[in-house]
Tab-separated table of C-alpha atoms and ligand atoms in Angstrom:
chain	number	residue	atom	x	y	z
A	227	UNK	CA	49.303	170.143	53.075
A	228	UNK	CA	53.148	170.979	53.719
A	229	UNK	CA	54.629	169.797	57.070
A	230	UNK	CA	56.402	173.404	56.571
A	231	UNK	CA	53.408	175.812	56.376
A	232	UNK	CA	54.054	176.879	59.960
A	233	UNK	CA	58.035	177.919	59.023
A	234	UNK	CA	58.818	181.237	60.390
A	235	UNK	CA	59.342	183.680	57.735
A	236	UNK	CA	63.555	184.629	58.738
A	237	UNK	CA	65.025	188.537	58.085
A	238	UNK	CA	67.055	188.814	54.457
A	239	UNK	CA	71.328	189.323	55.521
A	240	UNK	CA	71.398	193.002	55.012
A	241	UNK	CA	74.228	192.744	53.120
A	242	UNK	CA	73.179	190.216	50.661
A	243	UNK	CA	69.820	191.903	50.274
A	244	UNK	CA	71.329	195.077	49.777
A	245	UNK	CA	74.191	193.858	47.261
A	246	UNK	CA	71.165	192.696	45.346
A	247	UNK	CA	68.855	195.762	45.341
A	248	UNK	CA	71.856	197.738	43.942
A	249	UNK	CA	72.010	194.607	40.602
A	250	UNK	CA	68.675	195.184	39.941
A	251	UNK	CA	69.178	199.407	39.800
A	252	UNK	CA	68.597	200.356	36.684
A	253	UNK	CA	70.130	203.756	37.608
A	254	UNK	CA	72.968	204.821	35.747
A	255	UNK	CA	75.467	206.507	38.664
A	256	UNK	CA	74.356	203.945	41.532
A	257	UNK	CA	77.295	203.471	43.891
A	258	UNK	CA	77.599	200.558	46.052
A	259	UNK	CA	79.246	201.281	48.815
A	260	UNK	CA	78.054	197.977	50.793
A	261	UNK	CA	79.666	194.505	50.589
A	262	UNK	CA	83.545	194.434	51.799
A	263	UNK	CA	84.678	193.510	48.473
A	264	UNK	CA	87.584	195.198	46.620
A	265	UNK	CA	86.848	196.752	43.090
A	266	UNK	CA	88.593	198.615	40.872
A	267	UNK	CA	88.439	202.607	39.626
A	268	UNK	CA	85.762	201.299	37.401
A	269	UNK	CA	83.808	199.885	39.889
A	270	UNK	CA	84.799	196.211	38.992
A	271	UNK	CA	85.397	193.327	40.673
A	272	UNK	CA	89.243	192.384	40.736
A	273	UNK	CA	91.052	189.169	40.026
A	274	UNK	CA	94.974	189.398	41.760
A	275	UNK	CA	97.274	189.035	38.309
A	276	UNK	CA	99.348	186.293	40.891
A	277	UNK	CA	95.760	184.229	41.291
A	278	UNK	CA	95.359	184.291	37.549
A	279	UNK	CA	99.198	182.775	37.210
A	280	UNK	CA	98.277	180.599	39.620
A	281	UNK	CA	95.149	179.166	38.535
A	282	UNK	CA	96.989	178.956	35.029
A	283	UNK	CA	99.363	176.949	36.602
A	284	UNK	CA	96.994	174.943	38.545
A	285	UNK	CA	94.765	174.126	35.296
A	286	UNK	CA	97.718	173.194	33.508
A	287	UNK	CA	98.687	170.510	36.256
A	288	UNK	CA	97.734	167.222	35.260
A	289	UNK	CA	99.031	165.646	38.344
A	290	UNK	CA	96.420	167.471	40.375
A	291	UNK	CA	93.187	165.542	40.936
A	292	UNK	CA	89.937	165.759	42.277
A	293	UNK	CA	90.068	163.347	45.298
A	294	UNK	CA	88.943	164.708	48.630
A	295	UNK	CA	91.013	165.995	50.781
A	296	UNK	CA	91.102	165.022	54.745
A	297	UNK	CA	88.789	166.770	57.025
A	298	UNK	CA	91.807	169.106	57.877
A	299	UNK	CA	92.247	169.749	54.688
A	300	UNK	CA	95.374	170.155	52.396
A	301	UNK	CA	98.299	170.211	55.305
A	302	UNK	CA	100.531	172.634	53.394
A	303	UNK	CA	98.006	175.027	52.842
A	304	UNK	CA	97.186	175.374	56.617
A	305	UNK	CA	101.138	175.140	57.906
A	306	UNK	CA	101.400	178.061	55.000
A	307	UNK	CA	98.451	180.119	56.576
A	308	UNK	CA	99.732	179.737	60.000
A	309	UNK	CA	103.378	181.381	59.202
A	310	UNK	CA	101.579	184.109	57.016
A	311	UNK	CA	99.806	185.112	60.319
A	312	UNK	CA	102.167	184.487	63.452
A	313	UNK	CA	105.756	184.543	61.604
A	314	UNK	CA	107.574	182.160	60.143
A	315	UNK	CA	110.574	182.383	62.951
A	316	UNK	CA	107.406	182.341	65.634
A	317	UNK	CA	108.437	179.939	69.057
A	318	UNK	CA	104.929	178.684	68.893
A	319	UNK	CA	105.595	177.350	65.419
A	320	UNK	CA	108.215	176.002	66.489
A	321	UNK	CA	107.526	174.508	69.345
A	322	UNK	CA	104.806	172.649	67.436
A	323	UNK	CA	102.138	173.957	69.551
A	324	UNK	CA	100.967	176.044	66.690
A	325	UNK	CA	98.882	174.749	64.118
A	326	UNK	CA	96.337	175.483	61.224
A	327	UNK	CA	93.053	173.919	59.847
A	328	UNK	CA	91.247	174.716	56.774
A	329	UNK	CA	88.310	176.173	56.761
A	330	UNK	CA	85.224	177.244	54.804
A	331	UNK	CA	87.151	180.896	54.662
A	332	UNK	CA	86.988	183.197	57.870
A	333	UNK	CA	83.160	182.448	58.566
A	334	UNK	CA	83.961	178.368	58.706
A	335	UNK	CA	86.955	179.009	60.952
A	336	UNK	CA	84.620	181.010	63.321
A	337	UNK	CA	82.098	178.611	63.665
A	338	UNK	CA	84.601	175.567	63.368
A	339	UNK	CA	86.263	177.224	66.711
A	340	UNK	CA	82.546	178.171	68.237
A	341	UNK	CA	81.480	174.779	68.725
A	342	UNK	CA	84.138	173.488	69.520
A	343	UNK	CA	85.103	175.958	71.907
A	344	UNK	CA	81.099	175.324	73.293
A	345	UNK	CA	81.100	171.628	72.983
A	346	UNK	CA	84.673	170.065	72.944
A	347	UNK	CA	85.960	172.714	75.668
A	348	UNK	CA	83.631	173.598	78.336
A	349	UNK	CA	83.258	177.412	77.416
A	350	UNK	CA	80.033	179.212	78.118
A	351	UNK	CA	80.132	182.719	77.811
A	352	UNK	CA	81.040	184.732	74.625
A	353	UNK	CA	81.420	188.477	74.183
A	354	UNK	CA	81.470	190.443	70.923
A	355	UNK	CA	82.526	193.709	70.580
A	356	UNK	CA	79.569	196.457	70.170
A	357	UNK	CA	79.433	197.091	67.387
A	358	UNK	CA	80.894	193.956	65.051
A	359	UNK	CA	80.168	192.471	61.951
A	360	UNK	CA	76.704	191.307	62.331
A	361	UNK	CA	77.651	187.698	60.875
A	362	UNK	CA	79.112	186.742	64.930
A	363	UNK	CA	76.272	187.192	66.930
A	364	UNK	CA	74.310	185.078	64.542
A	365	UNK	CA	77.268	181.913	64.338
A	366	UNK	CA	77.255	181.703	67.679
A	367	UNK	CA	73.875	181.594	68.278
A	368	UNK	CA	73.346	178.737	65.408
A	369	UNK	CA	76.602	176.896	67.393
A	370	UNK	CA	74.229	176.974	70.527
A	371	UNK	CA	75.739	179.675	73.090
A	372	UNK	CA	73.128	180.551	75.205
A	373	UNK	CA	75.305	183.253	76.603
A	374	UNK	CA	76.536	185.907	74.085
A	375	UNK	CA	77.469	189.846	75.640
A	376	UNK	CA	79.035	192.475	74.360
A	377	UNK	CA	81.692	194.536	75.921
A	378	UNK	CA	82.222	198.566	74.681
A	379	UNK	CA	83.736	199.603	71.632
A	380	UNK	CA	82.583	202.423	69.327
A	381	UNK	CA	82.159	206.125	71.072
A	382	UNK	CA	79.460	206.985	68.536
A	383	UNK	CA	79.652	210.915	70.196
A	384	UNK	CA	83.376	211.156	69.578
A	385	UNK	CA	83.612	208.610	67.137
A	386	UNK	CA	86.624	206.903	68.121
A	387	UNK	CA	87.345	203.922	70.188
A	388	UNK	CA	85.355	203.644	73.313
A	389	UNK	CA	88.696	202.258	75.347
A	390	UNK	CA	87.641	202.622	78.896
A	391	UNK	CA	83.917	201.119	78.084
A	392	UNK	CA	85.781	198.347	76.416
A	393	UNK	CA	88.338	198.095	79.625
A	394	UNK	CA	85.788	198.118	82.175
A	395	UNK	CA	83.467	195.677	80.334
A	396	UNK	CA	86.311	192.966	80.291
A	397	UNK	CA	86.882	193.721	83.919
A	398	UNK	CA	83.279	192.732	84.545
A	399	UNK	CA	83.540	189.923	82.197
A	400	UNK	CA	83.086	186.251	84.228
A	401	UNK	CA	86.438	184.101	84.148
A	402	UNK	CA	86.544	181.407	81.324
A	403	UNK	CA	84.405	183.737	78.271
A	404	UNK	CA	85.837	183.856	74.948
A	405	UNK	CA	86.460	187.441	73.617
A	406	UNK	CA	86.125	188.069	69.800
A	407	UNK	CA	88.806	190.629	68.967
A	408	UNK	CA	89.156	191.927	65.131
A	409	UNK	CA	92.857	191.767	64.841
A	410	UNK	CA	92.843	194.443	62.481
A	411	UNK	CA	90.802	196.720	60.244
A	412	UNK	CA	87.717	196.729	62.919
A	413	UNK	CA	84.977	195.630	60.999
A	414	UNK	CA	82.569	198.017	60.902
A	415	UNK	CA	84.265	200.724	62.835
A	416	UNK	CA	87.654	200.770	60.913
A	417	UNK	CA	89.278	201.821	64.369
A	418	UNK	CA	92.014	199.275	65.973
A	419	UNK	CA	93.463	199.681	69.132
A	420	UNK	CA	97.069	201.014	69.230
A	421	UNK	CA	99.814	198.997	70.686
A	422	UNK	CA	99.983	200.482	73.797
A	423	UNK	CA	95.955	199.562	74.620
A	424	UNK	CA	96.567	195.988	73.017
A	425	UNK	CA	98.974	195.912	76.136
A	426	UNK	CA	95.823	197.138	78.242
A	427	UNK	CA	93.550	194.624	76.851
A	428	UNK	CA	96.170	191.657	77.211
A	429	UNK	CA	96.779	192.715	80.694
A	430	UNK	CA	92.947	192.709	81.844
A	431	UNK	CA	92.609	189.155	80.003
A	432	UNK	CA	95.240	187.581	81.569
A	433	UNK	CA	93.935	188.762	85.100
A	434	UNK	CA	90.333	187.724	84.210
A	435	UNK	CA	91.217	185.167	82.387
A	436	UNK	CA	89.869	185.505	79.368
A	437	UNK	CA	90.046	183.060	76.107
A	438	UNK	CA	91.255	185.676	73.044
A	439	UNK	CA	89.844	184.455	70.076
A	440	UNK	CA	90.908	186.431	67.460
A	441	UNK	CA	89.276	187.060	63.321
A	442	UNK	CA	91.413	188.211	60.717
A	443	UNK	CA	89.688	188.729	57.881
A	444	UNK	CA	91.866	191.638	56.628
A	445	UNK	CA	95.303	190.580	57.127
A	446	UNK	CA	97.055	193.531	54.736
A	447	UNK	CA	94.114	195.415	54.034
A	448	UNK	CA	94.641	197.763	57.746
A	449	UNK	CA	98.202	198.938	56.551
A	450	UNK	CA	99.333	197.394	53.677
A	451	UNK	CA	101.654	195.758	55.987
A	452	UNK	CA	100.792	191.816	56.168
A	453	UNK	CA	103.289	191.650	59.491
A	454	UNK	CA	101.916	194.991	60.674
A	455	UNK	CA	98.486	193.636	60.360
A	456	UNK	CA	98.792	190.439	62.439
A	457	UNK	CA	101.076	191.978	65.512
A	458	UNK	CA	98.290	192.070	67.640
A	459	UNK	CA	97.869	188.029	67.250
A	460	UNK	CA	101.581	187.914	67.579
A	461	UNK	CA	101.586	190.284	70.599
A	462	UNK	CA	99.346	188.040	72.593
A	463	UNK	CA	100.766	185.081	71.716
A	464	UNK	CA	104.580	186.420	73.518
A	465	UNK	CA	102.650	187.266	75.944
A	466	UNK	CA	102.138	183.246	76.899
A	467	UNK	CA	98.309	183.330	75.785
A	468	UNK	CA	96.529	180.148	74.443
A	469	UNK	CA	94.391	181.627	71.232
A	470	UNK	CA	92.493	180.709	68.063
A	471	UNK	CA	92.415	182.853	65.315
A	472	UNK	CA	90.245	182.634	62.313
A	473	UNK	CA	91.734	183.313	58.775
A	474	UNK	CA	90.290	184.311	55.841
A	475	UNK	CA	91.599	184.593	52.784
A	476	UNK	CA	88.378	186.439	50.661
A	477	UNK	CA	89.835	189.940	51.063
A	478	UNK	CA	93.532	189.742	50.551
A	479	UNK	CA	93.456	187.229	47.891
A	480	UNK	CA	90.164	188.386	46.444
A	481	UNK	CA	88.957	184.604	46.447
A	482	UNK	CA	85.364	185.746	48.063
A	483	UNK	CA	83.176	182.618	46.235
A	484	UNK	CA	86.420	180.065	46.915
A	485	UNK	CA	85.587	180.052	50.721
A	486	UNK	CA	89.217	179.520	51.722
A	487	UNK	CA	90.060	180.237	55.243
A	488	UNK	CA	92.252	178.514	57.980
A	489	UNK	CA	91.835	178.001	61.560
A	490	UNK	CA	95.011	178.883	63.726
A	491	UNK	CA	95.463	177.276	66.525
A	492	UNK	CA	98.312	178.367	69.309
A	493	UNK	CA	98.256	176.069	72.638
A	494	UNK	CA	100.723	176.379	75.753
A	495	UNK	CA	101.817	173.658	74.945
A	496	UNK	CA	102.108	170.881	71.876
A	497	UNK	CA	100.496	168.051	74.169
A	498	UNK	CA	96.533	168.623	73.455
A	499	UNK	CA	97.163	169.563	70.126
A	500	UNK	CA	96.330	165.222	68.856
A	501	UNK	CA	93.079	165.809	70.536
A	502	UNK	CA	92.086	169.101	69.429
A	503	UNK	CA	92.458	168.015	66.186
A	504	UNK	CA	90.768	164.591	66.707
A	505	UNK	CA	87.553	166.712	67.388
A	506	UNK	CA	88.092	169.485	65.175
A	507	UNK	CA	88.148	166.741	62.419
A	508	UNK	CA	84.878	164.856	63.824
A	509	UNK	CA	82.919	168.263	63.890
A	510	UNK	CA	83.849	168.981	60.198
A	511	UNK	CA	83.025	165.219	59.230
A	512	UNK	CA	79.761	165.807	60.903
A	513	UNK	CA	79.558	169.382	59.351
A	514	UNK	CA	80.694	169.059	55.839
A	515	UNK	CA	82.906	166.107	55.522
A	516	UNK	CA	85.807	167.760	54.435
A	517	UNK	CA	87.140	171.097	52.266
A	518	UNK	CA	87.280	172.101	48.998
A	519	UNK	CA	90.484	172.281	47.576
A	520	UNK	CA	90.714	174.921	44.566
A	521	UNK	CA	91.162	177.928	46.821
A	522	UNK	CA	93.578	176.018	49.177
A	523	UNK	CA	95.591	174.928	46.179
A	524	UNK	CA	95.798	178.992	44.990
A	525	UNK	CA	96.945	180.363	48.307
A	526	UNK	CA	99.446	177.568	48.573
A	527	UNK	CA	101.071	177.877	45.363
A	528	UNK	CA	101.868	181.787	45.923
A	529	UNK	CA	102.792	181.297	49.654
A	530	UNK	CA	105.195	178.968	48.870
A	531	UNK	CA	107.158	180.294	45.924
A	532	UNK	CA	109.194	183.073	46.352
A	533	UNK	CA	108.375	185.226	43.684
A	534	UNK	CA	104.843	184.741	43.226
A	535	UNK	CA	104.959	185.835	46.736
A	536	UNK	CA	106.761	188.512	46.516
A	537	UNK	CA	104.741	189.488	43.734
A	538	UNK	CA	101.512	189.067	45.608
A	539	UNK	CA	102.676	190.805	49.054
A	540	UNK	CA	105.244	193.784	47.810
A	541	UNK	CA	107.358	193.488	44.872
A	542	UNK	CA	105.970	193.259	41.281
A	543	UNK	CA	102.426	194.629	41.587
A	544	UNK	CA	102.128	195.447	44.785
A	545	UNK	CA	98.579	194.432	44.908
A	546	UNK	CA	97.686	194.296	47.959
A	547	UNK	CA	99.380	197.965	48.774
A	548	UNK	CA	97.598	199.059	45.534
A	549	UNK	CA	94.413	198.014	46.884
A	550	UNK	CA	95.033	199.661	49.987
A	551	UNK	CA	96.447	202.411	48.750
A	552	UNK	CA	93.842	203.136	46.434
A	553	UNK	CA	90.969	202.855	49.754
A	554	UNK	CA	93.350	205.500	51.471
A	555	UNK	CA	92.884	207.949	48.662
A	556	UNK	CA	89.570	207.074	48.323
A	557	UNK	CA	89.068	208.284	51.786
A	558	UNK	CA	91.139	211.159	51.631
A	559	UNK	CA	89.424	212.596	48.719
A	560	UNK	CA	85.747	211.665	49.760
A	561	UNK	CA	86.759	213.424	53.210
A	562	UNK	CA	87.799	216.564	50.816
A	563	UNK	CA	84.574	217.122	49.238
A	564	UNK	CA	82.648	216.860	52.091
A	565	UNK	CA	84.695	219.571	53.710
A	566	UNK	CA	84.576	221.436	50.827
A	567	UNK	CA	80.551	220.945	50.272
A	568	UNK	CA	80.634	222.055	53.873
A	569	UNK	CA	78.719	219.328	55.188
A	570	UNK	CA	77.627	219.481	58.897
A	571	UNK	CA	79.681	217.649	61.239
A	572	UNK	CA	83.188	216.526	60.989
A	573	UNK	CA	84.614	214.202	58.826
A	574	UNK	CA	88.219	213.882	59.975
A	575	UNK	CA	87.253	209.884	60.902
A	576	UNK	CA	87.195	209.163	57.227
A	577	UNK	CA	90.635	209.335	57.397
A	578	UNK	CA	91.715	208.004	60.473
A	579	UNK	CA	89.930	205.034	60.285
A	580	UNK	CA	91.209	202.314	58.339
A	581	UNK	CA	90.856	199.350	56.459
A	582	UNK	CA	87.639	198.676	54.125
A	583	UNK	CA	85.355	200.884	55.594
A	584	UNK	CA	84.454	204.060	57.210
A	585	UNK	CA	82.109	204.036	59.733
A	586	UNK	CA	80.390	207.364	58.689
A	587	UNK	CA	78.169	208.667	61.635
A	588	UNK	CA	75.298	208.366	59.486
A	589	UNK	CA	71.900	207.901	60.956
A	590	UNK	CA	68.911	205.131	59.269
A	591	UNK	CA	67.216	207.659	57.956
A	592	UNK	CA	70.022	209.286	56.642
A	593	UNK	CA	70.864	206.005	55.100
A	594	UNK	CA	67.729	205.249	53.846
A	595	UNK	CA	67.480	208.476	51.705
A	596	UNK	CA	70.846	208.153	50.221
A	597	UNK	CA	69.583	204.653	49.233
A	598	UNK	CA	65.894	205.608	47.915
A	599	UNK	CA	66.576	209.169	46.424
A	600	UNK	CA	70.211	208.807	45.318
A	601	UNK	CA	70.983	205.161	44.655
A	602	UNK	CA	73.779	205.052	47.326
A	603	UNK	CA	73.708	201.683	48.228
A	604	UNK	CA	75.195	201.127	52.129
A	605	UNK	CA	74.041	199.057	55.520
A	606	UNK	CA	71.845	200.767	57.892
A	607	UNK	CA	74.559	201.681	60.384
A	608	UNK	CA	75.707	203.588	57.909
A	609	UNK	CA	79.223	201.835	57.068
A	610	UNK	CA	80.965	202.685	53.797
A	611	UNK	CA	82.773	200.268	52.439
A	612	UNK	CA	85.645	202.714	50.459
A	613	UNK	CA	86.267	200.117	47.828
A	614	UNK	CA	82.771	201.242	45.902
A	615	UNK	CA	84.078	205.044	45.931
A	616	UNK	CA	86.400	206.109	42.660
A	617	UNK	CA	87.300	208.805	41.220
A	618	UNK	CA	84.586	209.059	39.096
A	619	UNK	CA	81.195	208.382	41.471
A	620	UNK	CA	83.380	210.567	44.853
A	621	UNK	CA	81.851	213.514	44.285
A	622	UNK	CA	78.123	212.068	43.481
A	623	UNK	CA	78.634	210.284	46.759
A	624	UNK	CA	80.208	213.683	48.696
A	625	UNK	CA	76.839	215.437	47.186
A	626	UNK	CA	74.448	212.807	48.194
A	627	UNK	CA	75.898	212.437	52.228
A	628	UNK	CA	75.873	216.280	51.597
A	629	UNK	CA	72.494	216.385	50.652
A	630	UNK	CA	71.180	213.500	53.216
A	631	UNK	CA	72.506	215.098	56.190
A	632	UNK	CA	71.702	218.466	55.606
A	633	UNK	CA	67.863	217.544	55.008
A	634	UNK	CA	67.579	215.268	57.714
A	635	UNK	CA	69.930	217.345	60.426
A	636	UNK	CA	68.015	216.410	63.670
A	637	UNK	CA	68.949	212.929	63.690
A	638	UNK	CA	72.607	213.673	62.314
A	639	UNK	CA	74.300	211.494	64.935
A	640	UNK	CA	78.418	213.694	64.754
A	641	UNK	CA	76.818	216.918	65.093
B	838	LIG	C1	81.238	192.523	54.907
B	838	LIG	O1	81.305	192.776	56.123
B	838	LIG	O2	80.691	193.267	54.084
B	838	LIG	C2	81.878	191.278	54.376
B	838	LIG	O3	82.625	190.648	55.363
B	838	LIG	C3	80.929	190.396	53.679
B	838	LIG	C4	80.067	189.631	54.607
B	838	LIG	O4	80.042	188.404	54.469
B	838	LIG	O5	79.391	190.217	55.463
């Protein structure tokens, strides 16, 4: 008999299970509208034309081997990823009290900084915003805080940022707890704070004295802007805070499987930083020895050359402003049909939220029928992720939310 027969039986990741339901559709105008990955008008996955010179280049190398690389990983990659984020001018930088680590993408930076924050560092409390991408709650509870809260965020009757919930819950919050902020494209809301309530939320901090620890998982995806998109990182860090960020590079290099991420560190000052490392590199030994280096190897080679990165950020393609550009149409044209179908409620947030997704207002059951009757494949709190709508599936989709909220209209929560 199996020593295992008593294992608990565990919940599938939504997002997962969902992103396989929709493979095995055989229906011919399924839209996924779940995972945050970018595809293109047709619905495909897309490779950045810079990562394909890259890899090219990095095939082609025959001075490149397949030793392992330190539990840091590769040093240039993570100095790289650490001026992409704060600036290369920035005094932290500088100062050497500013750092990077590579990580197993955004997720391994997360829980790289969660235990050590819990274990190397003395912090007990955590706080997520309500609501966030389900994927925090469950890394810190696997990294052992027994203490995880959530302060305010989404104002599901006005749908729009729930500021003074989000104020007052910091206020409340007990010195010393580490506050998960998205630093941009609020994943799942798609709402950010402006500048003027970053100031707010800096201010409470620093009188509560509160440990920002930041995830950027969309740097360029919010605005198109990779500066833009990291200025609330860069905000705090003028403002004299100590922070960790967590970097991942899935989204705007489109390296999802490569799991290539970096861990940015910012102290008040450079003396810690040999011992912050020393256990940073004994949790990864313990963890998974050390990185893999493919994805590490990609984002270094266009961060450091000129062209390729101008290529990558503005210039030649413009890829990542083409894939942003093409979510803000997407959204402006799936708010259009809607509006004209004259489907109950408003739909002005399609627009003004930002980023990947849209968090629609749509109720379970809602969901559930666009998923069962009309193949519409999204997360029961009813995200969109923009990057499955195209000009050819927008109007199915407009029809199908149509059609979903009008037959269940009780439960339609923006009514
Ligand atoms: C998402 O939120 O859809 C992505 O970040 C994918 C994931 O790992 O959850």
């Amino acid at each position: 008999m199996s020593r295992f027969l008593n294992t608990a039986s565990a919940p599938p990741v939504e997002i997962f299970a969902l992103a396989k339901a929709y493979r095995e559709d055989a229906f011919a105008s399924k839209v996924d509208l779940g995972i945050g990955a970018y595809r293109t008008n047709e619905g495909k996955p897309w490779v950045l034309p810079v990562v394909r010179k890259a890899e090219l280049d990095i095939a082609g190398d025959e001075s490149l081997n397949h030793e392992y690389l330190g539990q840091l990983g590769f040093d240039e990659f993570a100095q790289l990823a650490t001026r992409l984020l704060l600036g290369a001018d920035n005094v932290a930088i500088k100062e050497g009290r500013a750092f990077g680590i590579q990580a197993l993408s955004g997720t391994g930076a997360l829980r790289l900084a969660a235990d050590f924050l819990l274990n190397c560092a003395g912090f007990k409390t955590v706080y997520v915003s309500d609501p966030s991408w389900p994927n925090h709650k469950l890394l810190l509870k696997h990294s052992g805080y027994a203490d995880i809260r959530s302060y305010r965020y989404w104002d599901s009757k006005n749908r729009k940022l729930d500021f003074d919930g989000m104020i007052e819950d910091l206020k409340k919050a007990p010195e010393d707890s580490v506050i998960i902020l998205h630093s941009c494209a609020h994943n799942p809301t798609g709402i950010d704070p402006t500048a003027d309530q970053w100031e707010q939320i800096a201010n409470v901090m620093e009188q509560r004295k509160l440990f920002p620890f930041f995830d950027s998982a969309y740097q360029g995806f919010a605005s198109g802007d990779l500066e833009k998109d990291s200025s609330a990182v860069r905000y705090f860090i003028s403002r004299g805070f100590e922070l960790f960020c967590a970097q991942s590079f899935a989204k705007n290099f489109g390296l999802y499987n490569e799991r290539i991420g970096n861990l940015t560190i910012v102290l008040r000052d450079a003396a810690p930083a040999v011992n912050v490392k020393a256990q940073i590199t004994l949790l990864v030994r313990g963890n998974y020895s050390n990185p893999p280096a493919h994805g590490a190897r990609i984002v270094t080679k266009v961060l450091s050359n000129n062209e390729l990165y101008a290529e990558w950020s503005v210039e030649i393609n413009e890829n990542i402003k083409t894939m942003a550009n093409r979510i803000k149409d997407m959204r402006t044209a799936l708010r259009q049909k809607l509006e004209e179908l004259g489907t109950p409620g408003t739909w002005s947030h399609i627009t003004t939220q930002i980023g990947m997704f849209s968090y629609t207002g749509l109720n379970q059951r809602q969901v559930e029928y666009l998923v069962n009757q009309h193949h519409v494949y999204l997360p029961k709190d009813g995200r969109i992720s923009l990057c499955g709508v195209n000009t050819n599936n927008v109007e199915y989709v407009a029809k199908a939310i149509h059609d979903a909220v009008t037959k269940y209209p009780d439960n339609q929560a923006n009514l």
